Coordinates of C-alpha atoms in Angstrom, one line a residue:
M1 CA 0.0 0.0 0.0
A2 CA 1.1 3.6 -0.6
L3 CA 1.7 4.3 3.1
D4 CA 4.3 1.6 3.3
I5 CA 6.3 3.1 0.4
W6 CA 5.8 6.6 1.9
R7 CA 7.2 5.4 5.2
K8 CA 10.3 4.0 3.5
I9 CA 10.9 7.2 1.5
K10 CA 10.5 9.4 4.7
Q11 CA 13.1 7.2 6.4
D12 CA 15.4 7.9 3.4
N13 CA 15.2 4.2 2.3
I14 CA 14.9 5.1 -1.3
N15 CA 15.3 2.6 -4.2
N16 CA 16.9 3.4 -7.6
L17 CA 13.9 2.3 -9.5
Y18 CA 10.2 2.9 -9.0
L19 CA 7.1 1.8 -11.0
L20 CA 4.0 3.7 -10.1
Y21 CA 0.9 2.6 -11.9
G22 CA -2.9 2.7 -11.6
K23 CA -5.8 5.1 -12.0
E24 CA -5.7 6.6 -8.5
T25 CA -3.7 9.6 -9.6
Y26 CA -3.7 11.1 -6.1
L27 CA -1.6 8.2 -4.8
L28 CA 0.7 8.4 -7.9
N29 CA 1.2 12.2 -7.5
E30 CA 1.8 12.1 -3.8
T31 CA 4.4 9.3 -4.1
K32 CA 6.2 11.2 -6.9
K33 CA 6.2 14.5 -4.8
L34 CA 7.5 12.6 -1.8
L35 CA 10.4 11.1 -3.8
I36 CA 11.4 14.5 -5.1
S37 CA 11.2 16.2 -1.7
H38 CA 13.3 13.4 0.0
G39 CA 15.5 12.4 -2.9
L40 CA 16.8 15.9 -3.7
K41 CA 17.6 19.1 -1.8
N42 CA 15.7 22.2 -2.9
E43 CA 18.8 23.7 -4.5
E44 CA 19.5 20.5 -6.5
R45 CA 16.1 20.2 -8.2
E46 CA 16.8 22.7 -10.9
F47 CA 19.8 20.7 -12.1
N48 CA 19.1 17.1 -11.1
L49 CA 15.4 16.6 -11.7
S50 CA 14.3 15.6 -15.3
T51 CA 10.9 14.6 -16.6
Y52 CA 10.3 12.9 -20.0
N53 CA 7.0 12.3 -21.7
L54 CA 7.5 9.0 -23.4
E55 CA 4.7 9.7 -25.8
E56 CA 7.0 12.4 -27.3
T57 CA 10.5 11.5 -26.3
P58 CA 12.3 8.1 -26.9
I59 CA 13.3 6.3 -23.7
E60 CA 17.0 6.2 -24.7
A61 CA 17.2 10.0 -24.2
G62 CA 16.2 9.6 -20.6
I63 CA 18.5 6.7 -20.0
E64 CA 21.4 8.7 -21.2
D65 CA 20.4 11.4 -18.7
A66 CA 20.2 8.8 -16.0
E67 CA 23.7 7.5 -16.8
T68 CA 25.2 11.0 -16.7
Y69 CA 26.7 12.0 -13.3
P70 CA 24.7 14.7 -11.5
F71 CA 25.9 18.2 -12.3
F72 CA 25.3 19.4 -8.7
G73 CA 24.8 17.1 -5.7
D74 CA 25.0 13.4 -5.2
K75 CA 21.7 12.2 -6.7
K76 CA 19.4 12.8 -9.7
I77 CA 15.8 11.9 -10.3
V78 CA 14.6 11.0 -13.8
I79 CA 10.8 10.7 -14.2
F80 CA 9.3 8.8 -17.2
N81 CA 5.7 9.8 -17.8
N82 CA 3.3 7.7 -19.9
P83 CA 5.3 4.5 -20.6
T84 CA 2.7 3.2 -23.0
F85 CA 5.1 0.3 -24.0
L86 CA 4.3 -1.3 -20.7
T87 CA 0.7 -1.7 -21.8
S88 CA -1.0 -3.5 -24.7
E89 CA -1.5 -0.2 -26.4
K90 CA 0.6 0.9 -29.4
G91 CA 2.7 3.9 -28.6
K92 CA 3.1 7.0 -30.7
I93 CA 6.9 6.7 -31.1
E94 CA 9.5 3.9 -31.2
H95 CA 11.7 3.3 -28.1
D96 CA 15.0 1.4 -27.8
L97 CA 13.8 -0.9 -25.1
K98 CA 16.9 -3.0 -25.3
K99 CA 18.8 0.0 -23.9
L100 CA 16.3 0.2 -21.0
E101 CA 16.7 -3.6 -20.3
S102 CA 20.4 -3.2 -20.3
Y103 CA 20.2 -0.2 -17.9
M104 CA 18.0 -2.1 -15.4
N105 CA 20.6 -4.9 -15.3
Q106 CA 23.2 -2.4 -14.3
P107 CA 21.5 0.8 -13.0
A108 CA 23.5 3.9 -12.1
D109 CA 23.7 4.1 -8.3
F110 CA 23.4 7.9 -8.4
S111 CA 20.0 8.0 -10.3
I112 CA 16.5 7.4 -9.1
I113 CA 14.3 6.4 -12.0
V114 CA 10.5 6.8 -11.7
F115 CA 8.0 5.3 -14.2
Y116 CA 4.7 7.1 -13.8
A117 CA 2.1 5.0 -15.6
P118 CA -1.5 6.2 -15.0
Y119 CA -3.0 3.0 -16.4
E120 CA -5.3 0.5 -14.8
K121 CA -3.4 -2.5 -16.1
L122 CA 0.0 -3.3 -17.5
D123 CA 0.7 -6.0 -20.1
E124 CA 2.0 -8.8 -17.8
R125 CA 3.1 -10.8 -20.9
K126 CA 5.8 -8.4 -21.8
K127 CA 9.4 -9.2 -20.7
L128 CA 10.0 -5.6 -19.8
T129 CA 7.0 -5.4 -17.6
K130 CA 8.1 -8.5 -15.8
L131 CA 11.6 -7.2 -15.4
L132 CA 10.4 -3.8 -14.0
K133 CA 8.0 -5.4 -11.6
K134 CA 10.9 -7.7 -10.4
N135 CA 13.5 -4.9 -9.9
A136 CA 11.4 -1.8 -9.1
E137 CA 9.8 -0.6 -5.9
L138 CA 6.1 -1.1 -7.0
L139 CA 3.0 1.0 -6.2
V140 CA -0.2 -0.3 -7.7
A141 CA -2.6 2.6 -7.2
N142 CA -6.0 1.5 -8.4
T143 CA -9.3 2.4 -6.8
L144 CA -9.4 1.3 -3.2
T145 CA -12.1 -1.0 -1.9
E146 CA -14.2 0.0 1.1
Q147 CA -12.0 -2.0 3.4
E148 CA -8.8 -0.5 1.9
L149 CA -10.3 3.0 2.3
Q150 CA -11.1 2.2 6.0
K151 CA -7.5 1.0 6.5
W152 CA -6.2 4.1 4.7
I153 CA -8.1 6.4 7.1
V154 CA -6.9 4.5 10.1
E155 CA -3.2 4.5 9.0
R156 CA -3.3 8.1 7.9
A157 CA -4.5 9.1 11.4
E158 CA -1.9 6.9 13.0
S159 CA 0.8 8.7 11.0
F160 CA -0.1 11.7 13.2
Q161 CA -0.1 9.5 16.3
V162 CA -3.8 9.8 16.5
I163 CA -6.5 7.0 17.0
I164 CA -9.7 7.2 15.0
Q165 CA -12.6 5.1 16.2
N166 CA -14.4 2.7 14.0
D167 CA -17.7 4.6 13.9
A168 CA -15.8 7.7 13.1
V169 CA -14.2 6.0 10.1
E170 CA -17.7 5.0 8.8
E171 CA -18.9 8.6 9.3
M172 CA -15.9 9.9 7.4
L173 CA -16.7 7.7 4.4
R174 CA -20.4 8.6 4.6
L175 CA -19.8 12.4 4.7
V176 CA -16.8 12.7 2.4
G177 CA -17.2 9.8 0.0
T178 CA -14.3 7.9 -1.6
N179 CA -12.2 10.8 -3.0
L180 CA -8.8 10.2 -1.5
M181 CA -7.7 13.8 -1.8
L182 CA -10.7 15.0 0.2
L183 CA -10.4 12.2 2.7
T184 CA -6.8 13.0 3.3
T185 CA -7.5 16.7 3.8
E186 CA -10.2 16.0 6.3
I187 CA -8.2 13.4 8.2
D188 CA -5.2 15.8 8.5
K189 CA -7.5 18.5 9.7
L190 CA -9.1 16.3 12.4
A191 CA -5.6 15.0 13.5
L192 CA -4.4 18.5 13.9
Y193 CA -7.5 19.3 15.9
V194 CA -7.2 16.5 18.4
G195 CA -3.4 16.6 18.5
P196 CA -0.8 13.8 19.0
G197 CA -2.1 11.1 21.3
G198 CA -5.7 12.3 20.7
K199 CA -8.7 10.3 19.6
I200 CA -11.1 11.1 16.7
S201 CA -14.6 10.2 17.6
H202 CA -17.9 10.1 15.6
E203 CA -18.8 13.4 17.3
T204 CA -15.5 15.0 16.2
V205 CA -16.2 14.0 12.6
T206 CA -19.8 15.2 12.6
L207 CA -18.7 18.5 14.1
L208 CA -15.7 19.3 11.8
V209 CA -15.9 17.4 8.5
A210 CA -17.2 19.4 5.6
R211 CA -19.9 17.7 3.6
T212 CA -19.5 17.5 -0.2
L213 CA -22.3 18.6 -2.5
E214 CA -22.8 15.0 -3.5
Q215 CA -23.1 14.0 0.1
N216 CA -25.6 16.7 0.8
I217 CA -27.7 15.4 -2.1
F218 CA -27.5 11.9 -0.8
T219 CA -28.7 13.1 2.6
L220 CA -31.5 15.1 1.1
I221 CA -32.8 12.0 -0.7
D222 CA -32.4 10.0 2.5
F223 CA -34.5 12.5 4.4
I224 CA -37.2 12.2 1.6
V225 CA -37.4 8.4 1.8
Q226 CA -37.4 8.6 5.7
R227 CA -40.5 11.0 5.3
K228 CA -38.7 14.0 6.8
P229 CA -39.7 16.8 4.4
A230 CA -38.6 19.6 6.7
E231 CA -35.1 18.3 7.0
A232 CA -34.9 17.7 3.2
M233 CA -36.1 21.3 2.5
Q234 CA -33.5 22.6 5.0
I235 CA -30.7 21.0 3.1
L236 CA -32.0 22.5 -0.1
F237 CA -32.2 26.0 1.5
D238 CA -28.7 25.6 2.8
L239 CA -27.4 24.6 -0.6
I240 CA -29.1 27.6 -2.2
E241 CA -27.7 29.8 0.6
Q242 CA -24.2 28.5 -0.3
K243 CA -24.8 29.7 -3.9
E244 CA -25.1 26.2 -5.4
E245 CA -26.9 26.4 -8.8
P246 CA -30.4 24.8 -8.7
I247 CA -29.8 23.2 -12.1
K248 CA -26.6 21.6 -10.7
I249 CA -28.5 20.3 -7.6
L250 CA -31.2 18.9 -9.9
S251 CA -28.6 17.2 -12.0
L252 CA -27.0 15.5 -9.0
V253 CA -30.5 14.4 -7.7
S254 CA -31.2 12.9 -11.1
N255 CA -27.8 11.1 -11.1
Q256 CA -28.5 9.6 -7.7
F257 CA -32.0 8.4 -8.7
R258 CA -30.6 6.9 -11.9
L259 CA -28.0 5.1 -9.8
I260 CA -30.6 3.8 -7.4
Y261 CA -32.6 2.5 -10.4
Q262 CA -29.6 0.9 -12.0
V263 CA -28.5 -0.8 -8.8
K264 CA -32.0 -2.1 -8.1
E265 CA -32.4 -3.5 -11.6
L266 CA -29.0 -5.2 -11.7
A267 CA -29.4 -6.6 -8.2
R268 CA -32.8 -8.0 -9.4
Q269 CA -30.9 -9.7 -12.2
G270 CA -28.7 -11.4 -9.6
Y271 CA -25.5 -9.3 -9.7
N272 CA -23.6 -8.7 -6.5
Q273 CA -22.5 -5.2 -5.5
Q274 CA -18.9 -5.7 -6.7
K275 CA -20.1 -6.8 -10.2
I276 CA -22.7 -3.9 -10.3
S277 CA -19.8 -1.5 -9.4
S278 CA -17.8 -2.9 -12.4
I279 CA -20.7 -2.7 -14.8
I280 CA -21.8 0.9 -14.1
K281 CA -18.3 2.2 -13.3
V282 CA -19.1 3.5 -9.8
H283 CA -17.2 2.9 -6.6
P284 CA -18.5 -0.2 -4.6
Y285 CA -19.1 2.0 -1.6
R286 CA -21.5 4.2 -3.6
V287 CA -23.2 1.1 -4.9
K288 CA -23.6 -0.2 -1.3
L289 CA -25.3 3.1 -0.2
A290 CA -27.5 3.2 -3.3
A291 CA -28.6 -0.4 -2.7
G292 CA -29.8 0.6 0.8
Q293 CA -31.9 3.4 -0.7
A294 CA -33.2 1.1 -3.6
K295 CA -35.0 -1.1 -1.1
L296 CA -37.3 1.7 -0.3
F297 CA -38.6 2.1 -3.9
G298 CA -40.6 0.0 -6.3
D299 CA -39.5 -0.2 -10.0
Q300 CA -42.4 1.8 -11.3
E301 CA -42.0 4.4 -8.5
L302 CA -38.4 5.0 -9.6
K303 CA -39.3 5.3 -13.2
G304 CA -42.0 7.8 -12.3
I305 CA -39.5 9.9 -10.3
I306 CA -36.9 9.8 -13.1
G307 CA -39.7 11.0 -15.4
Q308 CA -40.5 13.9 -13.0
L309 CA -36.8 14.9 -12.9
A310 CA -36.7 15.0 -16.7
E311 CA -39.7 17.3 -16.7
A312 CA -38.1 19.5 -14.0
D313 CA -34.9 19.7 -16.0
Y314 CA -37.0 20.9 -19.0
D315 CA -38.8 23.5 -17.0
M316 CA -35.5 24.8 -15.6
K317 CA -34.0 25.1 -19.1
V318 CA -37.1 26.7 -20.6
G319 CA -37.2 29.2 -17.7
N320 CA -41.0 29.5 -17.2
I321 CA -40.8 28.8 -13.5
D322 CA -38.4 29.9 -10.7
K323 CA -35.7 27.3 -10.5
Q324 CA -35.7 27.0 -6.7
L325 CA -39.5 26.7 -6.7
I326 CA -39.1 23.8 -9.2
L327 CA -36.9 21.9 -6.7
E328 CA -39.2 22.7 -3.8
L329 CA -42.2 21.4 -5.7
F330 CA -40.3 18.3 -6.7
I331 CA -39.4 17.5 -3.1
M332 CA -43.0 18.0 -1.9
S333 CA -44.5 15.9 -4.7
L334 CA -42.0 13.2 -4.0
Q335 CA -42.8 13.2 -0.4
E336 CA -46.5 12.7 -1.1
Q337 CA -45.7 9.6 -3.3
I338 CA -43.5 7.7 -0.8
H339 CA -45.4 5.5 1.6

């Protein structure tokens, strides 16, 4: 996991070769930044940090750079972005990959090479991929599961010498969602608030964590299905007060109801939540939450609501009725339909 690699880098246990790949770009970028900050002094970076886009520059140019002694300082970092040749895709230019293989068999001890590959998969059949995975410090940064996210939150808190309670972890995910950058920002804020040796409780999270717009929409819908129209309206008024555009709010409400419908339909066909997540390209945690809401609606009911949302969208775009009023009328009409 990323935190293991980060721990090594912070202890100056830095390898000469790194392969960072996956679609979770936050982890990739944070690892790259950490390598630069710990691998080179500030004054060395202008001379000893090189970045090559391998969709534009052949690999041999970067290898020659890596084999050249640092101009200033003891170390240099060479970053190779977009190494398409590690995937099954055909690259835009030709690379002398034999030169790369030769380098990996005898790497320069003064250079740190980083392959930055923002791809979900590499071609495991290729000799070069196998060689890199064998010799490099490896970070696979794909979307984290719910359990991995929970572990991430706990370990991030522990890095500040702070304990976070289990129900606080759940509340973090419920309020913030699965965006790692937002989660990290909120964990760091909470850790600073309680201080080293402190404990983050459910109450601390509720008090201090900022709710995303998407989470407010989810809660708004939750209040509707729980037959709490006053609370649902209060969230709507708060969002309007925060200058959120009614048409954006409507769009997110529509997206959530479409997700609920898709999850309900696919579950009816026998798919589990992991498979549903894969089919509709949504994080499993969001599927889990939508599945809980789906139990409260019938198929025809959901189709009717989606139809109402389409009409509301049309009315907003035509502009015959006040946009906020359209949202208020939708919430009230929906409340009357739910038994």
